[in-house]
mmCIF file of C-alpha atoms and ligand atoms in Angstrom:
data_model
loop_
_atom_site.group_PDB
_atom_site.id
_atom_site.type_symbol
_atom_site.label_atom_id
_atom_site.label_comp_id
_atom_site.label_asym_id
_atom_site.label_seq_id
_atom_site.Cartn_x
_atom_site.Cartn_y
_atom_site.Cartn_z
ATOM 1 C CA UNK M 492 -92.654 -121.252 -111.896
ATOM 2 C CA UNK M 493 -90.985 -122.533 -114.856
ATOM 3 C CA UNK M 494 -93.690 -125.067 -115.466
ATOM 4 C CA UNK M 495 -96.444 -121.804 -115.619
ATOM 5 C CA UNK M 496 -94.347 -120.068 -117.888
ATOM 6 C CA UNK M 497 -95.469 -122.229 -121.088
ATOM 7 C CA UNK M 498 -99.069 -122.680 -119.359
ATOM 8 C CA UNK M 499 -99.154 -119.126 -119.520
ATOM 9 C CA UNK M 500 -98.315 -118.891 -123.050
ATOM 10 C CA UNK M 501 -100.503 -121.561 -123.846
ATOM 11 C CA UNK M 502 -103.671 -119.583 -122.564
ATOM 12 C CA UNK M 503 -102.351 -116.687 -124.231
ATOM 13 C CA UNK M 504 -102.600 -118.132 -127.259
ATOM 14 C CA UNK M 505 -105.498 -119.272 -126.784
ATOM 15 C CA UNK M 506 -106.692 -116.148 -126.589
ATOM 16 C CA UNK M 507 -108.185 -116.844 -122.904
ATOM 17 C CA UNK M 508 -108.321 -113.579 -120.397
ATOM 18 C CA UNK M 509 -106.228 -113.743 -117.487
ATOM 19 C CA UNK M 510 -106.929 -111.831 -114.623
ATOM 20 C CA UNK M 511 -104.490 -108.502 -114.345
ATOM 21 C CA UNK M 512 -103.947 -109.632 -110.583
ATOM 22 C CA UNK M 513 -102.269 -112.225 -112.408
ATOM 23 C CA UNK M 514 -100.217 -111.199 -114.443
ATOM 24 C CA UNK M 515 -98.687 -108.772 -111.562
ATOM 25 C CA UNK M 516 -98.888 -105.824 -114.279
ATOM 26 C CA UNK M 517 -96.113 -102.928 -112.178
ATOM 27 C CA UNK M 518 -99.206 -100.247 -112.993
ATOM 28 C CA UNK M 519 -101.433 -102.702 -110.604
ATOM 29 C CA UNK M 520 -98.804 -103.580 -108.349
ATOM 30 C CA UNK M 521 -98.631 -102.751 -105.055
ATOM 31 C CA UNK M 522 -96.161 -100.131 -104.649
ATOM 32 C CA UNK M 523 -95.752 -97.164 -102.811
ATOM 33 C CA UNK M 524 -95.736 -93.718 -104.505
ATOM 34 C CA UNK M 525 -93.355 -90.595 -103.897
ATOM 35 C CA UNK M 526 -93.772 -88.878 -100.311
ATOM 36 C CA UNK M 527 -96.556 -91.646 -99.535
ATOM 37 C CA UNK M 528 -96.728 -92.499 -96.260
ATOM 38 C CA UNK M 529 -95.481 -95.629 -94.583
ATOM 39 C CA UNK M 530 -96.653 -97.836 -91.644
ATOM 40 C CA UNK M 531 -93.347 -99.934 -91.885
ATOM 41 C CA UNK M 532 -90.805 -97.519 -91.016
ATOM 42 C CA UNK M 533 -90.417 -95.925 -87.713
ATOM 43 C CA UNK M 534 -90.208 -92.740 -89.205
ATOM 44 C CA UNK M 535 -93.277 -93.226 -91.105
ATOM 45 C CA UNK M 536 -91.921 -92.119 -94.712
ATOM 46 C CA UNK M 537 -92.273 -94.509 -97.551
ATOM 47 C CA UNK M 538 -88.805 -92.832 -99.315
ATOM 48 C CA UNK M 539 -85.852 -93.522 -98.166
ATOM 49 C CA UNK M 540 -82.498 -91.453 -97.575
ATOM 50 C CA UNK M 541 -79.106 -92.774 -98.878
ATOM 51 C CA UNK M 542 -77.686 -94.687 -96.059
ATOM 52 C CA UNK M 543 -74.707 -92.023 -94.230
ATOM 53 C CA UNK M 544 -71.352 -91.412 -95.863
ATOM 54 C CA UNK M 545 -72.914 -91.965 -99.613
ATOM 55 C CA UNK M 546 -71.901 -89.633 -101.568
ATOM 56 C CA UNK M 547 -72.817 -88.646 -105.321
ATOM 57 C CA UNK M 548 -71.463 -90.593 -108.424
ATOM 58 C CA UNK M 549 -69.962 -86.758 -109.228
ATOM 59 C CA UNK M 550 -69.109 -85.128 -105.675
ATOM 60 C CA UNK M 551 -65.260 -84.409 -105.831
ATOM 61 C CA UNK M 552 -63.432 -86.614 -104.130
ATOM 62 C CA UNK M 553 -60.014 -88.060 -104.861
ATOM 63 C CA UNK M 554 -58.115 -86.470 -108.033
ATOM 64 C CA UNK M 555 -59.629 -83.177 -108.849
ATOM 65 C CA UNK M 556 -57.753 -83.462 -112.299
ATOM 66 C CA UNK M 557 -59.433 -86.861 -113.068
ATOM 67 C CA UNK M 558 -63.353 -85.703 -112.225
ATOM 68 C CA UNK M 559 -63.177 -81.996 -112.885
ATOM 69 C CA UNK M 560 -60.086 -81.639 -115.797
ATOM 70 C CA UNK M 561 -58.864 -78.782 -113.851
ATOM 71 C CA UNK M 562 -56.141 -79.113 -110.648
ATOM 72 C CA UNK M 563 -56.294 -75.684 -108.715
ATOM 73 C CA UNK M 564 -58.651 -73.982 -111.209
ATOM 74 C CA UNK M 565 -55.723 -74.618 -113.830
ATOM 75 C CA UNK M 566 -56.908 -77.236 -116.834
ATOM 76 C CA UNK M 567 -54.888 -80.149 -116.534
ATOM 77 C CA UNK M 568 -52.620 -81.048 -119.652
ATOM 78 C CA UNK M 569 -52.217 -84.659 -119.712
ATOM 79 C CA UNK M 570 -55.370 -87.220 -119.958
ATOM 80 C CA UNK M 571 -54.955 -88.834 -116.244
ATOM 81 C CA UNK M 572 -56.157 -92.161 -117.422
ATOM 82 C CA UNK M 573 -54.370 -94.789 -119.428
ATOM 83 C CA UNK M 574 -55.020 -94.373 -123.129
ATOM 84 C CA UNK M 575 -55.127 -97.896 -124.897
ATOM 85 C CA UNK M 576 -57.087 -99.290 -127.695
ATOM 86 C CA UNK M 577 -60.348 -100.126 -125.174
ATOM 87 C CA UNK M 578 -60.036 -96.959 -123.881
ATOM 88 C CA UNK M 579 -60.461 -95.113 -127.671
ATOM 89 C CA UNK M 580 -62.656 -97.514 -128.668
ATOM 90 C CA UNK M 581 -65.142 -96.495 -125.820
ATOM 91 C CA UNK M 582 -64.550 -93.074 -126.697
ATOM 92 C CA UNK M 583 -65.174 -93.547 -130.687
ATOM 93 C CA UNK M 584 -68.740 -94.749 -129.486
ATOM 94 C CA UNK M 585 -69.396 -92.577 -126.819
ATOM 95 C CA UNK M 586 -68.520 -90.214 -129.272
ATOM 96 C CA UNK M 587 -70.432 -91.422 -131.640
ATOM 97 C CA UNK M 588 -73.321 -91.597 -129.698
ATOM 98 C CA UNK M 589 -73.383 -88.309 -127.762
ATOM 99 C CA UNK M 590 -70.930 -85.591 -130.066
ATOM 100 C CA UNK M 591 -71.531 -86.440 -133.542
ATOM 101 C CA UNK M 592 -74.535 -85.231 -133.850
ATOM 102 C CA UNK M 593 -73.463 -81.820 -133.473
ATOM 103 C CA UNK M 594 -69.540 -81.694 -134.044
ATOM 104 C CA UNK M 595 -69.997 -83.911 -136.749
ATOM 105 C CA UNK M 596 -68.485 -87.872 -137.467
ATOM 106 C CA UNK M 597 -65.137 -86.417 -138.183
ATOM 107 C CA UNK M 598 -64.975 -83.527 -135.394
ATOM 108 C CA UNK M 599 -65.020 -81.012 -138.008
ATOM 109 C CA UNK M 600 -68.490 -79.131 -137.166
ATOM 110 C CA UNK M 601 -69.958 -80.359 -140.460
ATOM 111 C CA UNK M 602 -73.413 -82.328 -139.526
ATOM 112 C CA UNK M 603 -76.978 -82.240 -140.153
ATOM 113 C CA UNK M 604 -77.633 -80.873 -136.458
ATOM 114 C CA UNK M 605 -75.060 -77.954 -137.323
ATOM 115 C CA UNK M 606 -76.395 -77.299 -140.628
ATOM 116 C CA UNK M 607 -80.127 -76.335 -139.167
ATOM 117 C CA UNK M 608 -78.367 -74.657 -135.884
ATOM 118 C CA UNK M 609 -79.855 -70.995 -135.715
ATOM 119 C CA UNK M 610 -78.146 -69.553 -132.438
ATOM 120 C CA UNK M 611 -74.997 -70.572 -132.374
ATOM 121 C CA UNK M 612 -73.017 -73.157 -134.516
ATOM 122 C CA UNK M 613 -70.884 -76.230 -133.190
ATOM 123 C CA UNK M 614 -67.493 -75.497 -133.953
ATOM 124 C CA UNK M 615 -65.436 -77.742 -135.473
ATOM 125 C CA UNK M 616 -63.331 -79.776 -132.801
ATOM 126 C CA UNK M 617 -60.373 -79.999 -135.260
ATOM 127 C CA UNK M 618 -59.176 -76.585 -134.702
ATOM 128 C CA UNK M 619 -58.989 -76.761 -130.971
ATOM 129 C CA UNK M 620 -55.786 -79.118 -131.161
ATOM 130 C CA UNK M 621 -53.252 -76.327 -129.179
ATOM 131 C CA UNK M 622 -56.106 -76.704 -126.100
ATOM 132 C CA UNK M 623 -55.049 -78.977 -123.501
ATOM 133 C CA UNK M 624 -57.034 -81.580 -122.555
ATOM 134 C CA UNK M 625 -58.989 -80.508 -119.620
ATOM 135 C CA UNK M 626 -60.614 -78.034 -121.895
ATOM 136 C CA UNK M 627 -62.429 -80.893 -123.647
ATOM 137 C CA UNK M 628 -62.956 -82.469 -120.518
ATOM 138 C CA UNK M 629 -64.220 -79.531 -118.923
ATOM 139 C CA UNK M 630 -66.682 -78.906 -121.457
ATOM 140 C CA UNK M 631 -68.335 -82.077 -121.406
ATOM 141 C CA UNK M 632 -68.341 -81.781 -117.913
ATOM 142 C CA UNK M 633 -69.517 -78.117 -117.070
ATOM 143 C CA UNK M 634 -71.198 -77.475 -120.576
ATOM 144 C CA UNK M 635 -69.505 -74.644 -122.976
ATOM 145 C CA UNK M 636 -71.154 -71.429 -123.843
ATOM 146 C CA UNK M 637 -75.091 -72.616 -125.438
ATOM 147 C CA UNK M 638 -73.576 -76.087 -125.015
ATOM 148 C CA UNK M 639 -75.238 -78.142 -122.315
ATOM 149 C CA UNK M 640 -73.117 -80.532 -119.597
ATOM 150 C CA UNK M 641 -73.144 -84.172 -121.044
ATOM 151 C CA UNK M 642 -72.007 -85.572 -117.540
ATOM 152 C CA UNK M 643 -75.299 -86.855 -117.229
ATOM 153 C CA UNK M 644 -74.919 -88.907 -120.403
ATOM 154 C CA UNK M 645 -71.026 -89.947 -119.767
ATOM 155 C CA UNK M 646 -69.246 -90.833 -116.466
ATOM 156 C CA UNK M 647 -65.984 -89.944 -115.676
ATOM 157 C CA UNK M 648 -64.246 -92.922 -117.865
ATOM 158 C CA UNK M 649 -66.420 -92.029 -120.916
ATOM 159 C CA UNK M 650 -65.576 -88.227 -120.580
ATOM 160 C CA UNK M 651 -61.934 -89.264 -120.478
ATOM 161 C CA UNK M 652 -62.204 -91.500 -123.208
ATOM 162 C CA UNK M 653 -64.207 -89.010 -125.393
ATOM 163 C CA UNK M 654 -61.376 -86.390 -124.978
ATOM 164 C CA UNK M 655 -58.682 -89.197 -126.482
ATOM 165 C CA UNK M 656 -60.603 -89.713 -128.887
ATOM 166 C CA UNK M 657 -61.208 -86.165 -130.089
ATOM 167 C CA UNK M 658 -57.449 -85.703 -129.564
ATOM 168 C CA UNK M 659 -57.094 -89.221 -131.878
ATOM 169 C CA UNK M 660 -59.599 -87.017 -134.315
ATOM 170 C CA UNK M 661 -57.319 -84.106 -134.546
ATOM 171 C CA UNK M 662 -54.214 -86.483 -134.530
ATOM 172 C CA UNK M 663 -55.915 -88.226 -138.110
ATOM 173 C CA UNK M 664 -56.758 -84.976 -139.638
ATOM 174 C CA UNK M 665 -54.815 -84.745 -142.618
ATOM 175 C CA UNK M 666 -53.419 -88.069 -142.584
ATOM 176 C CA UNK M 667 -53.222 -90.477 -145.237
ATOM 177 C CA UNK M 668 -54.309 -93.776 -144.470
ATOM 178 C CA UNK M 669 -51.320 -96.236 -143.747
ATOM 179 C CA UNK M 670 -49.231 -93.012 -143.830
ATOM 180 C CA UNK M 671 -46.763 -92.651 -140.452
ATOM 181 C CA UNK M 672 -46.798 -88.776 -140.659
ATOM 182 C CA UNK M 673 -49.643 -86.107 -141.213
ATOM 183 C CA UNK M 674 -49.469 -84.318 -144.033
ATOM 184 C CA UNK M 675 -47.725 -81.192 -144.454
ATOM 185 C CA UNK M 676 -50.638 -78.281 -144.379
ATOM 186 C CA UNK M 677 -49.814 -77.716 -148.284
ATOM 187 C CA UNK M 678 -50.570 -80.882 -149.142
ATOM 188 C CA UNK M 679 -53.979 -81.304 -146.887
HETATM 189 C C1 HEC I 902 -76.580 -80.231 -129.423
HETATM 190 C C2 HEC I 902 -75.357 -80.004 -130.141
HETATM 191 C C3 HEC I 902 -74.054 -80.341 -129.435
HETATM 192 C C4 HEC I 902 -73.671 -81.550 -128.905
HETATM 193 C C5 HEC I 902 -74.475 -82.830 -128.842
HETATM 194 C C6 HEC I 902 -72.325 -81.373 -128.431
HETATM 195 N N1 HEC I 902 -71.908 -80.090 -128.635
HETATM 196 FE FE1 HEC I 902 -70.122 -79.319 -128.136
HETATM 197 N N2 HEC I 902 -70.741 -77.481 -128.736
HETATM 198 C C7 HEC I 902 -71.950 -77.199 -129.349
HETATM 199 C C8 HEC I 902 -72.044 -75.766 -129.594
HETATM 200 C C9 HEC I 902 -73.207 -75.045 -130.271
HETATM 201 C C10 HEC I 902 -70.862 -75.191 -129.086
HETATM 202 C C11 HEC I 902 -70.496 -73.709 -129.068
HETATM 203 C C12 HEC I 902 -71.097 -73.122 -127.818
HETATM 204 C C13 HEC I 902 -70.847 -71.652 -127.653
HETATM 205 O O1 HEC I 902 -69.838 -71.132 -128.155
HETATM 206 O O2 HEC I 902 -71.675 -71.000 -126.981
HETATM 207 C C14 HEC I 902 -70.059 -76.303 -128.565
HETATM 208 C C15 HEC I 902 -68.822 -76.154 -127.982
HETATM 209 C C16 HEC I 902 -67.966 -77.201 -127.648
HETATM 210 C C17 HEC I 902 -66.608 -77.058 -127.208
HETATM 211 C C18 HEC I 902 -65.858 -75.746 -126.974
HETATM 212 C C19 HEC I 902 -65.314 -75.272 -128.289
HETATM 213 C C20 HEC I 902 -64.352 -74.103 -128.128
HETATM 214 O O3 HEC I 902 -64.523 -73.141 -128.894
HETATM 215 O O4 HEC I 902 -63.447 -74.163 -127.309
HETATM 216 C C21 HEC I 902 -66.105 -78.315 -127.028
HETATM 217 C C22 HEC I 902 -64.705 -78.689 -126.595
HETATM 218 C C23 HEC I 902 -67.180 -79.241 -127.332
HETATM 219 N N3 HEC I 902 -68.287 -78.524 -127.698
HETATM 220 C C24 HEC I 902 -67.071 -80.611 -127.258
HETATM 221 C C25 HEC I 902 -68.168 -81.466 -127.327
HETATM 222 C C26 HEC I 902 -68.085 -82.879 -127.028
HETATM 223 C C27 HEC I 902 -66.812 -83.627 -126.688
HETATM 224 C C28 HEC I 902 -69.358 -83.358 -127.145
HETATM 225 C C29 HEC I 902 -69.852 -84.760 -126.830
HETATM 226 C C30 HEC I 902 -69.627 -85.195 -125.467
HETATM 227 C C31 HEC I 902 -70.220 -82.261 -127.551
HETATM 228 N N4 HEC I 902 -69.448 -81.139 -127.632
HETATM 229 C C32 HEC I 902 -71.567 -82.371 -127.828
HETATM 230 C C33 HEC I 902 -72.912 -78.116 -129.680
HETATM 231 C C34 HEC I 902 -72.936 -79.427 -129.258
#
């Protein structure tokens, strides 16, 4: 195999045809679709189901807190991961990636997205500091209002780490760089 490799280069630039069979293309391939039927299992489907006692990535098992940000319908106060630089640095990205958008780089509900928002606008995230935790969590998870779930796009780690983040957000707000303290709200 890795002697064809260049020989199939070579003929490519050569500008030569080579037969589709060849080149295994997945559109050729032999494959079989969804629902098609099977001659190699006994129960003559082609699909197959999830081998007993899988369960979902998301089906709540273990610490209700840690995959739902609620414990007995009550939103948990405390981020039940450890919080360390990794952890925030995921979060600033996820973040990045998945919140900004809306909620704005900063958390503050100013962005582009927000700007051109008919229905409803994001609010800023800044204001939300007296919520505990497992609000943020929750809304990532569930979805908020006109706000859609975002489990989809972050699993339980990312969620976790997106909430310490937000919190590090509302932590910075009105701090001076290099400066221990915030701000008093006069001076902001
Ligand atoms: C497509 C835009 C959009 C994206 C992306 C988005 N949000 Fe939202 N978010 C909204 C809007 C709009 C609301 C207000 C919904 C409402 O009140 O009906 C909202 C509401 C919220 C709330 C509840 C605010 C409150 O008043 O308590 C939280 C918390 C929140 N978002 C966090 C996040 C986080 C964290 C992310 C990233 C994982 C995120 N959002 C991604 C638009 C967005």
């Amino acid at each position: 195999m890795r002697k064809l490799i260049p020989a199939v280069g070579l003929l490519a630039l050569a500008g030569c045809e080579i037969p589709s069979e060849f080149l295994q293309r997945m559109e050729t391939q032999s494959k079989y679709e969804y629902y098609e039927a099977s001659e190699f299992w006994a129960d003559g489907r082609s699909m197959r189901a999830p081998p007993e006692g899988s369960i979902p990535r998301e089906a709540k098992v273990g610490n209700p807190g840690m995959t739902t940000g609620r414990i007995n319908g009550a939103l948990v106060s405390a981020i039940p991961v450890p919080v360390d630089k990794r952890v925030l640095l995921l979060g600033q990205k996820k973040y990045g990636i998945v919140c900004a958008q809306c909620h704005g780089v900063l958390g503050d509900g100013n962005s582009i997205v927000a700007e051109n928002m008919g229905l409803r606008l994001p609010p800023s995230l800044l204001d939300l500091s007296s919520k505990p935790v497992g609000h943020f969590y929750a809304a990532i998870n569930e979805g908020y209002g006109v706000m859609p779930s975002f489990s989809g796009e972050l699993d339980t780690e990312e969620r976790w780490a997106v909430v310490a983040y937000v919190r590090a957000l509302q932590a910075a707000r009105g701090t001076r760089a290099g400066a221990e303290q915030p701000l008093p709200q006069e001076n902001r």
